[in-house]
Amino acid sequence: KMKALFSDLGVKGLTHNDTQTFDDVGLLQGCKDVRLVRIRVWTDTYVKGIQAIYETSDAGMIAAPIRINNDLDRSKLKFQEISLNRGE
C-alpha cells in the first residue's frame, strides 16, 4: 500500500482553460515501493502532453496513460524523456 499521497504536495503550476487534471494514485494503489523513474513530455512552446513511468517492487514498471490532446499532430511536437535517478 502507498505510504504517501502525491495529490497533497501543496504546489501547483499555472493552468489554462484547456488544462486537464489527472491523478495516478489509483493506478498505483496497492503497489509497493513506488518510485517515479521517467517523465515523458511532448512540447512546442508549451507542454502539450505528459506521461509518467513508475517502478514498483512488486508490479515492475507501470506506465501511466499518455495525457495529450488527441487533436494534436504528435509528429510536429518535440519529445523528451527525462530519467530520474534514485534520490531525485
XYZ file of C-alpha atoms in Angstrom:
88
model
C 0.000 0.000 0.000
C 1.242 3.509 -0.818
C 2.593 5.415 2.143
C 2.374 8.930 0.676
C -0.247 10.708 -1.342
C 1.154 12.746 -4.198
C -2.011 14.829 -4.505
C -1.354 16.815 -1.340
C 2.005 18.440 -2.100
C 0.505 21.931 -1.920
C 2.253 23.178 -5.077
C 0.581 23.678 -8.425
C 1.676 25.304 -11.635
C -0.314 27.643 -13.843
C -3.358 26.311 -15.645
C -5.176 27.343 -18.800
C -8.732 26.863 -19.994
C -7.773 23.569 -21.670
C -5.820 22.144 -18.694
C -6.875 18.617 -17.754
C -6.259 17.421 -14.209
C -5.101 13.861 -13.625
C -4.069 11.628 -10.758
C -2.032 8.407 -10.998
C -2.685 7.343 -7.389
C -5.470 4.954 -8.412
C -3.204 3.314 -10.989
C -0.561 2.705 -8.314
C -2.891 1.731 -5.484
C -1.717 -1.454 -3.793
C 1.778 -1.304 -5.325
C 4.808 -1.432 -3.067
C 7.840 0.872 -3.059
C 6.576 3.136 -5.844
C 9.187 5.378 -7.447
C 8.853 7.821 -10.348
C 11.642 6.863 -12.762
C 10.865 8.685 -16.033
C 8.744 11.540 -17.296
C 7.919 11.869 -20.973
C 6.804 15.242 -22.313
C 5.555 16.475 -25.674
C 6.102 20.194 -26.275
C 6.095 23.044 -28.714
C 6.367 26.402 -26.960
C 4.384 24.887 -24.082
C 3.969 21.405 -22.635
C 1.222 19.690 -24.615
C 1.414 16.168 -23.200
C 2.882 14.194 -20.334
C 3.374 10.583 -19.260
C 4.857 9.250 -16.044
C 6.671 5.915 -15.738
C 6.838 4.324 -12.296
C 8.888 1.460 -10.881
C 7.480 -0.738 -8.130
C 8.998 -3.588 -6.159
C 6.047 -5.918 -6.730
C 4.468 -4.967 -10.074
C 7.563 -3.923 -12.050
C 7.339 -0.911 -14.359
C 3.997 0.838 -14.729
C 3.404 3.396 -17.471
C 0.602 5.837 -16.782
C -1.583 6.778 -19.748
C -0.249 9.444 -22.096
C -2.089 12.649 -21.295
C -2.205 14.636 -24.531
C -4.853 16.354 -26.620
C -5.770 13.834 -29.316
C -6.389 16.676 -31.792
C -2.656 17.493 -31.859
C -0.297 16.132 -34.511
C 2.395 14.496 -32.363
C 4.830 14.441 -35.294
C 5.013 18.263 -35.035
C 5.793 18.219 -31.312
C 9.172 17.834 -29.639
C 9.505 14.725 -27.482
C 11.741 14.481 -24.451
C 12.187 11.740 -21.871
C 13.655 12.659 -18.513
C 15.104 9.868 -16.350
C 15.275 10.329 -12.608
C 17.986 8.735 -10.514
C 17.319 7.357 -7.055
C 17.071 10.177 -4.555
C 15.922 12.794 -7.085
